[in-house]
XYZ file of N, CA and C in Angstrom:
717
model
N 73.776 -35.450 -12.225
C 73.121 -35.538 -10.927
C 72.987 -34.141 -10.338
N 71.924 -33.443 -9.941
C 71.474 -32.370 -9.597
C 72.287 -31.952 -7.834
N 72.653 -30.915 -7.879
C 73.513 -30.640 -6.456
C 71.994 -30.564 -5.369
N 71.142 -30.447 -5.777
C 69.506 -30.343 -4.860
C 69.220 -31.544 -4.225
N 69.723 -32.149 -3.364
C 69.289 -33.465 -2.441
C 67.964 -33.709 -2.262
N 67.215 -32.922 -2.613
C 65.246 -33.057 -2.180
C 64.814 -33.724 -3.453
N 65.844 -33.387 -4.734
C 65.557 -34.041 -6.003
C 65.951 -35.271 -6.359
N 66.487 -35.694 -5.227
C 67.037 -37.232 -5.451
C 66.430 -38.483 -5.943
N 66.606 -39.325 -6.574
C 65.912 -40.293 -6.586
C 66.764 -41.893 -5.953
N 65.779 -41.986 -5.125
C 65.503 -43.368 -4.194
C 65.119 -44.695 -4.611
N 65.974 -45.888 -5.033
C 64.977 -46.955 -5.676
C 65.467 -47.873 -3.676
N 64.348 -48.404 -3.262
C 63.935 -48.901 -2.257
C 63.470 -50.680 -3.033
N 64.694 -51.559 -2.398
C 64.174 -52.747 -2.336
C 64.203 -53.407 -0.877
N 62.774 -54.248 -1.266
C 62.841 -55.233 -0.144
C 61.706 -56.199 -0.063
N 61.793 -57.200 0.194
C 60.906 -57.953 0.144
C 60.019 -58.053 0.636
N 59.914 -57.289 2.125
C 58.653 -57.216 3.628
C 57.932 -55.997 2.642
N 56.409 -56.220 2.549
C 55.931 -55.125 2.040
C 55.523 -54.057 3.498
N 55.425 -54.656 4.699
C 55.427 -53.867 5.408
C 56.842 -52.800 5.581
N 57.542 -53.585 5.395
C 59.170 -52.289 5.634
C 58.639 -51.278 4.446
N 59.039 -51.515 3.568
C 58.627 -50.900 1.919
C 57.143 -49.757 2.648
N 56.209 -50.067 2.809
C 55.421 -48.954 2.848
C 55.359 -47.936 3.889
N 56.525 -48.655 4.756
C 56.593 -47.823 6.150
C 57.905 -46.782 5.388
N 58.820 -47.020 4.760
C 60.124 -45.975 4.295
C 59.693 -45.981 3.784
N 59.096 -45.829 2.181
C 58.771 -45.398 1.488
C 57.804 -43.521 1.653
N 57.131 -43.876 2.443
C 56.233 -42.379 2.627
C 57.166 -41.207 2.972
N 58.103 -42.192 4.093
C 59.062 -41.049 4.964
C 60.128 -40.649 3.869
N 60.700 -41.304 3.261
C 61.688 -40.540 2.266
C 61.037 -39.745 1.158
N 59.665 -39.922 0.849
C 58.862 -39.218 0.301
C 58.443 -37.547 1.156
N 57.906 -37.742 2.561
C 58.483 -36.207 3.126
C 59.480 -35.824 3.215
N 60.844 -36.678 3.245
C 62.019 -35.700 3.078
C 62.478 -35.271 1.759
N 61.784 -35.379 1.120
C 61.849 -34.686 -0.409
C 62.423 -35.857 -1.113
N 62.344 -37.017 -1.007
C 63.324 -37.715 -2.303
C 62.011 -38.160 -2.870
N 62.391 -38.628 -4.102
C 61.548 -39.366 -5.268
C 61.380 -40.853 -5.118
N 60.929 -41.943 -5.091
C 61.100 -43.208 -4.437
C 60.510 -43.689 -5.457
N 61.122 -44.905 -6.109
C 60.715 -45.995 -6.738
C 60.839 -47.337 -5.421
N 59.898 -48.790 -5.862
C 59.577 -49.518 -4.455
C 60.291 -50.638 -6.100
N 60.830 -51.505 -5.101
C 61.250 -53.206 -5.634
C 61.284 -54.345 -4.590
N 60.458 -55.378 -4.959
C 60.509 -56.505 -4.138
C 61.492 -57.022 -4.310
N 62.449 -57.184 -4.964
C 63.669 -58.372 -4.986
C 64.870 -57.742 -6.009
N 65.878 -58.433 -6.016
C 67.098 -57.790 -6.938
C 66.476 -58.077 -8.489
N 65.907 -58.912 -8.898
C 65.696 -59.238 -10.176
C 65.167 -57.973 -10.982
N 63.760 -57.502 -9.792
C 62.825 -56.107 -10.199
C 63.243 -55.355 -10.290
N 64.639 -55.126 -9.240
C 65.362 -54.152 -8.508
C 66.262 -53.621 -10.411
N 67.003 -54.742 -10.879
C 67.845 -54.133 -11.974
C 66.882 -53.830 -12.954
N 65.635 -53.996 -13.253
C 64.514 -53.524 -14.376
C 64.660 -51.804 -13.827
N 64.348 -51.677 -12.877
C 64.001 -50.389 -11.764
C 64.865 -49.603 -12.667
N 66.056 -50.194 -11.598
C 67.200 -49.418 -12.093
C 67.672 -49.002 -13.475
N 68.024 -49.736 -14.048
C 67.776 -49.339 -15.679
C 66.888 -48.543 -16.655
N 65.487 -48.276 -16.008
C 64.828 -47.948 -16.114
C 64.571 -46.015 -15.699
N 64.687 -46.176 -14.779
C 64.931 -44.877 -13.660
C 65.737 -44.080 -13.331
N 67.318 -44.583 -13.692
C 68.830 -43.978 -12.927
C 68.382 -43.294 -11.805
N 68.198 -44.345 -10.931
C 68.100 -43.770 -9.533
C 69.370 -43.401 -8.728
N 69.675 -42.341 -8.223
C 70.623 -41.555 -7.490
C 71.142 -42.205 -6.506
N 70.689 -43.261 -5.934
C 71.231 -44.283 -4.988
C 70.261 -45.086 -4.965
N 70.359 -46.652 -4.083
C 69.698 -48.035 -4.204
C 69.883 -47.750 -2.443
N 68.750 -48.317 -2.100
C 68.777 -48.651 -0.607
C 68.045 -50.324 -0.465
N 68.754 -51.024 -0.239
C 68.609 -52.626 -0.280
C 68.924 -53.269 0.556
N 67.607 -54.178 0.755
C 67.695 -55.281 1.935
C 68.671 -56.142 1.344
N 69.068 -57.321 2.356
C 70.177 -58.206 1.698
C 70.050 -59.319 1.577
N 68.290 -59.879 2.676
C 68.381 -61.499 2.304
C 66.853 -61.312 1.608
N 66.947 -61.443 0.373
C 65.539 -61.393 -0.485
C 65.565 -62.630 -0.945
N 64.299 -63.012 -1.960
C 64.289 -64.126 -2.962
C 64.713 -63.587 -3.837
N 64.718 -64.787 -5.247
C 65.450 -64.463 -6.317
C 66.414 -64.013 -6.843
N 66.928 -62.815 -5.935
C 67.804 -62.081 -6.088
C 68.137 -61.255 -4.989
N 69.701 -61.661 -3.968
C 69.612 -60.938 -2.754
C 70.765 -59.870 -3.081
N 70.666 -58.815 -1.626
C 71.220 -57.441 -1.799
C 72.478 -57.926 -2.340
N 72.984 -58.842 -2.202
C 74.721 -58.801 -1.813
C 75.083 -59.356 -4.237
N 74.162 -59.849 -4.521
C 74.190 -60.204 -5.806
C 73.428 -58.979 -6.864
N 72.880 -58.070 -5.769
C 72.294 -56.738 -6.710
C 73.425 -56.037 -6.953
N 74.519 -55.801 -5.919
C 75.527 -54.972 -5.906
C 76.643 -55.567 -6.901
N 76.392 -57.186 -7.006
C 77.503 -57.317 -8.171
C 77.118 -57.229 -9.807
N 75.877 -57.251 -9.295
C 75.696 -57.161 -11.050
C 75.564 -55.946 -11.232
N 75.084 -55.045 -10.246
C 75.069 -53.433 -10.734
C 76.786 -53.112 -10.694
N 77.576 -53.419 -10.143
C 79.216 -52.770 -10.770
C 79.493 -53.717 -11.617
N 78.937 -54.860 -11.864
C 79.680 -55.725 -12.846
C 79.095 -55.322 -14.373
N 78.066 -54.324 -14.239
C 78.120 -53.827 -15.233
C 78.249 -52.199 -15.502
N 79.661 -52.032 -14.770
C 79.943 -50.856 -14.799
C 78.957 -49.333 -14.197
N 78.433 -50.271 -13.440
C 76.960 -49.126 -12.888
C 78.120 -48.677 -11.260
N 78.040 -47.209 -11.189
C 78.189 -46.718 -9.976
C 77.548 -46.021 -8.671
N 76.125 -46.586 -9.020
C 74.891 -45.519 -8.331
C 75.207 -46.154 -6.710
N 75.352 -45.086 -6.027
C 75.850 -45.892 -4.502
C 74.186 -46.856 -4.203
N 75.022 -47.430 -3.309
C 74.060 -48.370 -2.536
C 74.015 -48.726 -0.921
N 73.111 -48.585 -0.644
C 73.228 -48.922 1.080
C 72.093 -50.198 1.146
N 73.475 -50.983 2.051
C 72.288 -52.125 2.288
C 71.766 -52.423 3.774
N 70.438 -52.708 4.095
C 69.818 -52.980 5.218
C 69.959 -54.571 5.572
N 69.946 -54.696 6.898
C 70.308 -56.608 6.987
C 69.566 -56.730 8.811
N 70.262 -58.013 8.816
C 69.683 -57.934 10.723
C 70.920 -57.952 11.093
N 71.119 -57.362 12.154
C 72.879 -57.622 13.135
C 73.266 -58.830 12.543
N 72.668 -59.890 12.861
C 73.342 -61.383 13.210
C 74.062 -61.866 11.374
N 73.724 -61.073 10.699
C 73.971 -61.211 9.360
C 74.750 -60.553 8.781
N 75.737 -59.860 9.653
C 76.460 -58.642 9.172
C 77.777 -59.192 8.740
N 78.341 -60.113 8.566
C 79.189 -60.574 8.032
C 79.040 -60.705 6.353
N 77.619 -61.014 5.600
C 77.188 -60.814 4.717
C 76.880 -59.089 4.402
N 77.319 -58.449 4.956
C 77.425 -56.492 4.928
C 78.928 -56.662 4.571
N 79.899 -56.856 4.901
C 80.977 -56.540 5.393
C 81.673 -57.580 3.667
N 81.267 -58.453 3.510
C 81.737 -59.128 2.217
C 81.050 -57.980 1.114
N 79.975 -57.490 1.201
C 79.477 -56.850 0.235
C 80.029 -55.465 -0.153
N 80.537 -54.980 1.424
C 80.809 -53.542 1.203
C 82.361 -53.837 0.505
N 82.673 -55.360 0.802
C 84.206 -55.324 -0.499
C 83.713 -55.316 -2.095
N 82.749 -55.422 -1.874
C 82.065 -56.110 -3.352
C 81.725 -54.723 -4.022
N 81.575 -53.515 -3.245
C 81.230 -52.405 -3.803
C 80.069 -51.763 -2.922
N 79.415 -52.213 -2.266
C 78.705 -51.554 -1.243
C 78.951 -50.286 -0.733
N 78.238 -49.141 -0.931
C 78.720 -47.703 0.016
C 78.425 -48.058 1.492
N 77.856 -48.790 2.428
C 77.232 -48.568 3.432
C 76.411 -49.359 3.616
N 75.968 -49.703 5.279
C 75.238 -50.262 5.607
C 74.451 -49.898 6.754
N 73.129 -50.511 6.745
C 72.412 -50.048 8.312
C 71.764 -51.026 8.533
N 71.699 -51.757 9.956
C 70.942 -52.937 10.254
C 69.608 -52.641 11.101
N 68.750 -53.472 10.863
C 67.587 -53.337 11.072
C 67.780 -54.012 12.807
N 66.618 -53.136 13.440
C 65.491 -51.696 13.657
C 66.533 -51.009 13.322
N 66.260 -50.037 12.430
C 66.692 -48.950 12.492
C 65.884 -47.466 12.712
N 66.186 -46.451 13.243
C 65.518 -45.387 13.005
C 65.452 -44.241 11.160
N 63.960 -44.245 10.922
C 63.913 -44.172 9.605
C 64.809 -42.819 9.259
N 64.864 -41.945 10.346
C 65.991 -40.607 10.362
C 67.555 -41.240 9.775
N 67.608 -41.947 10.991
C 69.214 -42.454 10.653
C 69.604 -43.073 9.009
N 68.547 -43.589 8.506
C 68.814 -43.974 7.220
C 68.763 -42.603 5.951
N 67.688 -41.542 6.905
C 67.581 -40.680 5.546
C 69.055 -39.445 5.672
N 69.502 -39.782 6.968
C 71.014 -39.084 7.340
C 72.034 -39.852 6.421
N 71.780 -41.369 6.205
C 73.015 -42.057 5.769
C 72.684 -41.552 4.162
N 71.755 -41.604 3.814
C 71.281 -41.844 2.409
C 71.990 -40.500 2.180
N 71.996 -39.307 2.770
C 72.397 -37.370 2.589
C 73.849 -37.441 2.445
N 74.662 -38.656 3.573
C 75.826 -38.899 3.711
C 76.936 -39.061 2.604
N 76.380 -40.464 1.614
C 76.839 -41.247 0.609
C 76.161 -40.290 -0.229
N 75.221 -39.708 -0.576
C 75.029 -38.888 -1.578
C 76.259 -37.513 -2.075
N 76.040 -36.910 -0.823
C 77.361 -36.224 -0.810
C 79.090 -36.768 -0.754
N 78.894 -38.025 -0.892
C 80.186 -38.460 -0.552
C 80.580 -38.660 -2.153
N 79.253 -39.325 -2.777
C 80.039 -39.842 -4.119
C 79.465 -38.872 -5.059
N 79.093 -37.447 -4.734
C 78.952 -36.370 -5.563
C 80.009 -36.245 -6.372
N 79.822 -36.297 -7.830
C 81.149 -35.538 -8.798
C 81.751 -36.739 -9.158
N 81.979 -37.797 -7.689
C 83.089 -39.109 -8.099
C 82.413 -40.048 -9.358
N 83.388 -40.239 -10.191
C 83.031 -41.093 -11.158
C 82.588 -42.403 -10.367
N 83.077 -43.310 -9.379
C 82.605 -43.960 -8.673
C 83.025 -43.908 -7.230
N 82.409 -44.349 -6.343
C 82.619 -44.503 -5.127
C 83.896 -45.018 -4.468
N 84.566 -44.376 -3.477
C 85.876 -45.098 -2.745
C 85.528 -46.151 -2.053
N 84.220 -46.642 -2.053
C 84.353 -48.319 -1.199
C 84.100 -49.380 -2.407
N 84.346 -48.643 -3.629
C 84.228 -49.378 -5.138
C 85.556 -49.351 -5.759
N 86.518 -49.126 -5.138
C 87.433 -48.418 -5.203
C 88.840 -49.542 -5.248
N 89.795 -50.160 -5.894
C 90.449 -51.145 -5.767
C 91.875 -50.549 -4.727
N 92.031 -49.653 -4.499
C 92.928 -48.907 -4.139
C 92.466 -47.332 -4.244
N 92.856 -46.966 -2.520
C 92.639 -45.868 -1.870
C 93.738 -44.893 -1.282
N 94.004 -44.205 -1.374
C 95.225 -43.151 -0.944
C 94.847 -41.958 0.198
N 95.576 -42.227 0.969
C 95.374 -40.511 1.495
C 96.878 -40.028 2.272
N 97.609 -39.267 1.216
C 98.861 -38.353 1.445
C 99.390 -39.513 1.330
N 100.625 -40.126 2.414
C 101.393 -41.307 2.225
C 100.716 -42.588 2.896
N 99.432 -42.451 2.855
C 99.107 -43.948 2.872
C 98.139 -44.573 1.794
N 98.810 -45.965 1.799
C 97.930 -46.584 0.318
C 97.638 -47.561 1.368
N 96.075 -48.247 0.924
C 95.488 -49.112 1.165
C 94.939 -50.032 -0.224
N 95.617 -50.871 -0.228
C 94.995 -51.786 -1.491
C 94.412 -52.778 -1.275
N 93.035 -52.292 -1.477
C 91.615 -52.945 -0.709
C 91.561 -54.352 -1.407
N 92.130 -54.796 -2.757
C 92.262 -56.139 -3.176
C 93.013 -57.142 -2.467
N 94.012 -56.724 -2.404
C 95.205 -57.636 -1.283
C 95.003 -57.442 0.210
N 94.090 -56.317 0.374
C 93.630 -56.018 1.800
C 95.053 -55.583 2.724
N 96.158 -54.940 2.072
C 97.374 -54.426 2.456
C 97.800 -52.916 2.692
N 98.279 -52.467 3.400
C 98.295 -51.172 4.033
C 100.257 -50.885 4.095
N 100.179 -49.484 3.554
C 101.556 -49.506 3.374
C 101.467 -47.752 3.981
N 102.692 -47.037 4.568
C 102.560 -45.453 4.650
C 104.145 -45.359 4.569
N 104.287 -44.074 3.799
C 105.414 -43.721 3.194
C 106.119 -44.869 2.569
N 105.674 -46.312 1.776
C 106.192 -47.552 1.210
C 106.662 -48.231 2.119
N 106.193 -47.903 3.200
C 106.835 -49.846 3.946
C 105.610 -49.943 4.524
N 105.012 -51.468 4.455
C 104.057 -52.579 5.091
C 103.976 -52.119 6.046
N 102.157 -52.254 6.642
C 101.791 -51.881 7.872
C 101.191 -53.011 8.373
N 101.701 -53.652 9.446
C 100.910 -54.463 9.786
C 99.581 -54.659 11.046
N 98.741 -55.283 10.966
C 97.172 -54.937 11.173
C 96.906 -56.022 11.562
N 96.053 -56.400 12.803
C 95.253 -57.324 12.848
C 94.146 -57.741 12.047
N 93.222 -58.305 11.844
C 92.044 -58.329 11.034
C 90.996 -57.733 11.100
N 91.173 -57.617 12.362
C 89.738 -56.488 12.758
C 90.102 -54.945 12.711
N 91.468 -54.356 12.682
C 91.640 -53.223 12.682
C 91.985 -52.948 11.104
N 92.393 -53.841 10.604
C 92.742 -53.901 8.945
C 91.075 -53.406 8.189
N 90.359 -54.220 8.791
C 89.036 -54.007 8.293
C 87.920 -52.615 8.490
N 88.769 -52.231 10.267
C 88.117 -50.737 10.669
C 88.700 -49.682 9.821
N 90.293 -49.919 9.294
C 91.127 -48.714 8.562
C 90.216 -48.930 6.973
N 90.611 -49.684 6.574
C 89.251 -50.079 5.352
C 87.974 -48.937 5.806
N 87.558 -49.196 6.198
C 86.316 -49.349 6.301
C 86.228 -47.229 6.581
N 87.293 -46.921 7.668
C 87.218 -45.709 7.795
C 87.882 -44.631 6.595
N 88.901 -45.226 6.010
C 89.293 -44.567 4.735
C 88.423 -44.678 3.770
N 87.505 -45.354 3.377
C 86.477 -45.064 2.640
C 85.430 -44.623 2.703
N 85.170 -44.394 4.485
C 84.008 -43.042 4.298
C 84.798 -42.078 4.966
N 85.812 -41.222 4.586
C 86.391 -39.963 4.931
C 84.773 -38.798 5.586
N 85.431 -38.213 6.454
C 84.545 -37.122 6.925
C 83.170 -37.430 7.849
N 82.479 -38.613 7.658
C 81.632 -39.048 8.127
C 81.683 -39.363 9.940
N 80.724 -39.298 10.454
C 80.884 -39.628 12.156
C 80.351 -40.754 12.440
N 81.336 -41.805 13.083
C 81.114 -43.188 13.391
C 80.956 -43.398 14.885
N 79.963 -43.908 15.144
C 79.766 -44.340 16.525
C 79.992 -45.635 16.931
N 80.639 -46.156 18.229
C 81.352 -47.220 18.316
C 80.382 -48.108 18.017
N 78.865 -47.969 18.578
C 77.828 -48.913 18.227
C 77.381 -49.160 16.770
N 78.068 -47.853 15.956
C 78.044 -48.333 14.383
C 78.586 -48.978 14.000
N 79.966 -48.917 14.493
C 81.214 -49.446 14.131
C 81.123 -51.168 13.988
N 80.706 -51.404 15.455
C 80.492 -52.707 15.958
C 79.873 -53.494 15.001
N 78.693 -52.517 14.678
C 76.834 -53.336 14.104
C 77.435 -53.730 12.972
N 78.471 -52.860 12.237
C 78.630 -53.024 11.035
C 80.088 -53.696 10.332
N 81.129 -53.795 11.416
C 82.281 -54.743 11.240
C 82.366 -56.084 12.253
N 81.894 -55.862 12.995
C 82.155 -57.196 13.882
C 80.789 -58.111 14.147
N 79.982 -57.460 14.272
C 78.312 -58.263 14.151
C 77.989 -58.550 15.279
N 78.257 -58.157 16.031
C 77.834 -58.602 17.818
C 77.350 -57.958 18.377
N 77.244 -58.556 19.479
C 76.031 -57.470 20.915
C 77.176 -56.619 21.351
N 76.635 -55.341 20.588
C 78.304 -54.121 20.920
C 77.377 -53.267 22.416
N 76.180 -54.140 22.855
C 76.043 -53.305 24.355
C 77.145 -53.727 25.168
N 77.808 -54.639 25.194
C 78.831 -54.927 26.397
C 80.722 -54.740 25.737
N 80.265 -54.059 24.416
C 81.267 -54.457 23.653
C 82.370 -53.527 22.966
N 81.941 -52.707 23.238
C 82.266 -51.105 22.645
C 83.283 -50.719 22.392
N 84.360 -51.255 24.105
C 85.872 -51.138 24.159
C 86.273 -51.606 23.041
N 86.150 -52.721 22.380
C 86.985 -53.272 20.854
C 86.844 -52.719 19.961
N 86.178 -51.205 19.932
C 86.700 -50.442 18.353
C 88.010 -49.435 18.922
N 87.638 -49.033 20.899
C 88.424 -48.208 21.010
C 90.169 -48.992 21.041
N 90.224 -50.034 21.676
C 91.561 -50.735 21.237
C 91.873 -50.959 19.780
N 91.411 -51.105 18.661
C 91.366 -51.205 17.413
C 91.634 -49.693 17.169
N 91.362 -48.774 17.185
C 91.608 -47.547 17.692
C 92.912 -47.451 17.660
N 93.357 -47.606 18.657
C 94.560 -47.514 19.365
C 95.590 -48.178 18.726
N 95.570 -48.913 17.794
C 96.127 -50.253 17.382
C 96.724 -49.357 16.235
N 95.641 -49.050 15.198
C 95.318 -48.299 14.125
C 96.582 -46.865 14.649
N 96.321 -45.962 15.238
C 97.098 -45.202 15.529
C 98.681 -45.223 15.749
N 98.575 -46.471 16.209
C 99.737 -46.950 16.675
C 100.784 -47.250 15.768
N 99.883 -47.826 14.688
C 100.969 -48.564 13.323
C 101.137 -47.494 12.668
N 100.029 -46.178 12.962
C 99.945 -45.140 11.463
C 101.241 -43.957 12.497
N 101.511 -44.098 13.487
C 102.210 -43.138 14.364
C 101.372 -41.483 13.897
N 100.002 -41.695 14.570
C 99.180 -40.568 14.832
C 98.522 -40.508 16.032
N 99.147 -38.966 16.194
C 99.020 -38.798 17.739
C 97.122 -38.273 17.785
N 96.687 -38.891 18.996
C 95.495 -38.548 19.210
C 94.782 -37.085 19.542
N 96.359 -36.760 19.903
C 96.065 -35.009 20.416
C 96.211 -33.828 19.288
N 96.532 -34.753 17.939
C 96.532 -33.577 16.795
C 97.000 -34.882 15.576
N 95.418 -35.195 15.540
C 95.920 -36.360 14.275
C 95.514 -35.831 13.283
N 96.106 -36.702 12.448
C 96.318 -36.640 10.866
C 95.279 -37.094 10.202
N 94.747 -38.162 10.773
C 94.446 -39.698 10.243
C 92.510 -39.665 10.847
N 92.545 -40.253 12.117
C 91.373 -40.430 12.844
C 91.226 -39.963 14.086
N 90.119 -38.545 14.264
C 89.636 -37.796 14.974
C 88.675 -38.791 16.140
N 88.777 -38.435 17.151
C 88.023 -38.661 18.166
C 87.237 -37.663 18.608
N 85.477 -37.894 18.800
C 84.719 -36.918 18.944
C 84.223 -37.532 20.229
N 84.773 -36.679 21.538
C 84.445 -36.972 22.432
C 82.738 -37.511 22.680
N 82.633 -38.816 23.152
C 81.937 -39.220 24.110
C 80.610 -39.992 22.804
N 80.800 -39.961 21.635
C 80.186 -40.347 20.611
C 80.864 -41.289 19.694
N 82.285 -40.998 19.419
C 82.797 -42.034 18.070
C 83.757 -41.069 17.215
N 84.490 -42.094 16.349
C 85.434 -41.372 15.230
C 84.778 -41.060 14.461
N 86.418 -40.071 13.494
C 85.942 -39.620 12.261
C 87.329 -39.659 11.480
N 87.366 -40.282 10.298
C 88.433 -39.971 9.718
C 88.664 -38.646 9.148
N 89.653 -38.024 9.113
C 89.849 -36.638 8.612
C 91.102 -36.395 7.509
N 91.328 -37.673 6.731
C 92.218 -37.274 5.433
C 91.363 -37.661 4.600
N 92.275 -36.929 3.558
C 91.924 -36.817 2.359
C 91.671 -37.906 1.369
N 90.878 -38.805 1.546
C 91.140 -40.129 0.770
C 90.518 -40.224 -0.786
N 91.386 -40.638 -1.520
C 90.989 -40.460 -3.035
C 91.231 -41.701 -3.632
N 90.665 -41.917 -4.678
C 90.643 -43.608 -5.441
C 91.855 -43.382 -6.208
């Protein structure tokens, strides 16, 4: 895979041919290469075909939807990241997938920027990695293990215990190390709700998270707060 991001190649599925010809042009001015697929079925010909540098995929198609592209592409040992597109109200079907191996997600409207930022994101994230840390059965960073199968969290070997929704934000933030999360991302993409009235529940989850990991907010270890925008995790997390 070439360190030149303008040389990338893009396989784009989705079933709306209007979405498809509207991203398609634009990731074409930001320098990537774009192959187009109506459905997962076309989508693994594509792929096989192409070794495209990442998959950007809708999730409720015919024949073949996002969440069954992603298992047959790791179920056959394929690691090309993938980001999948969905509507809010469906994000519970994101959130099963990104266990399934999913790098990422973005729900529709989206701005076509924000996707060609995510696409730069996960590119650089799973540069070099033989596969991706949200493909990852177990994740480390210094003395904490997260074993994303049992969905269990341990630091320095004793059990951490987690609610479900913060179990799922530490997930979710140890596997995109470095990246900047906004609470309205956070929301769109773990909890699935109208995060306009809703926001406070990543920052208590937040707090929760800190609390069990004993990281202080004023010089953490773990998860950075970027004033007035959203977190960032800042260890070192490795598969």
């Amino acid at each position: 895979m070439s360190d030149d991001q303008s040389r990338r190649t893009v396989l784009l599925v989705d079933d709306e041919q209007a979405i498809t010809d509207a991203l398609a042009p634009c990731l074409r001015r930001c320098g990537f290469v774009v192959h187009v697929a109506p459905d997962g079925e076309r989508a693994l010909l594509v792929h096989d075909r192409v070794r495209p540098d990442i998959v950007v995929s809708d999730v409720l198609m015919p024949r073949m939807d996002g969440r069954e592209l992603v298992r047959r592409i790791r179920a056959r040992g394929g690691w090309t990241p993938i980001i999948l597109l969905t509507q809010i109200d469906v994000s519970h079907e994101c959130s099963a997938a990104l266990d399934e191996g999913a790098d990422d997600y973005l729900s529709k409207p989206f701005d076509p920027q924000e996707l060609v930022s995510r696409i730069r994101a996960v590119l650089r994230r799973a540069s070099g990695a033989p596969r991706p840390l949200s493909a990852a059965d177990r994740v480390t960073c210094g003395e904490l293990v997260v074993d994303r199968v049992a969905r269990r969290f341990f630091l320095a070997g004793r059990e951490l215990s987690l609610t479900p929704k913060a179990a799922m934000l530490l997930d979710y933030l140890v596997t995109h190390p470095g990246e900047l999360h906004t609470r309205e991302r956070l929301l769109a993409a773990l909890w699935g709700i109208d995060f306009a009235t809703s926001t406070r529940a990543v920052d208590h989850r937040i707090r929760e998270i800190r609390r069990v990991l004993g990281d202080d907010p004023l010089a953490p270890r773990y998860v950075e707060t970027v004033p007035s925008v959203g977190y960032r995790f800042i260890g070192r997390s490795r598969a």
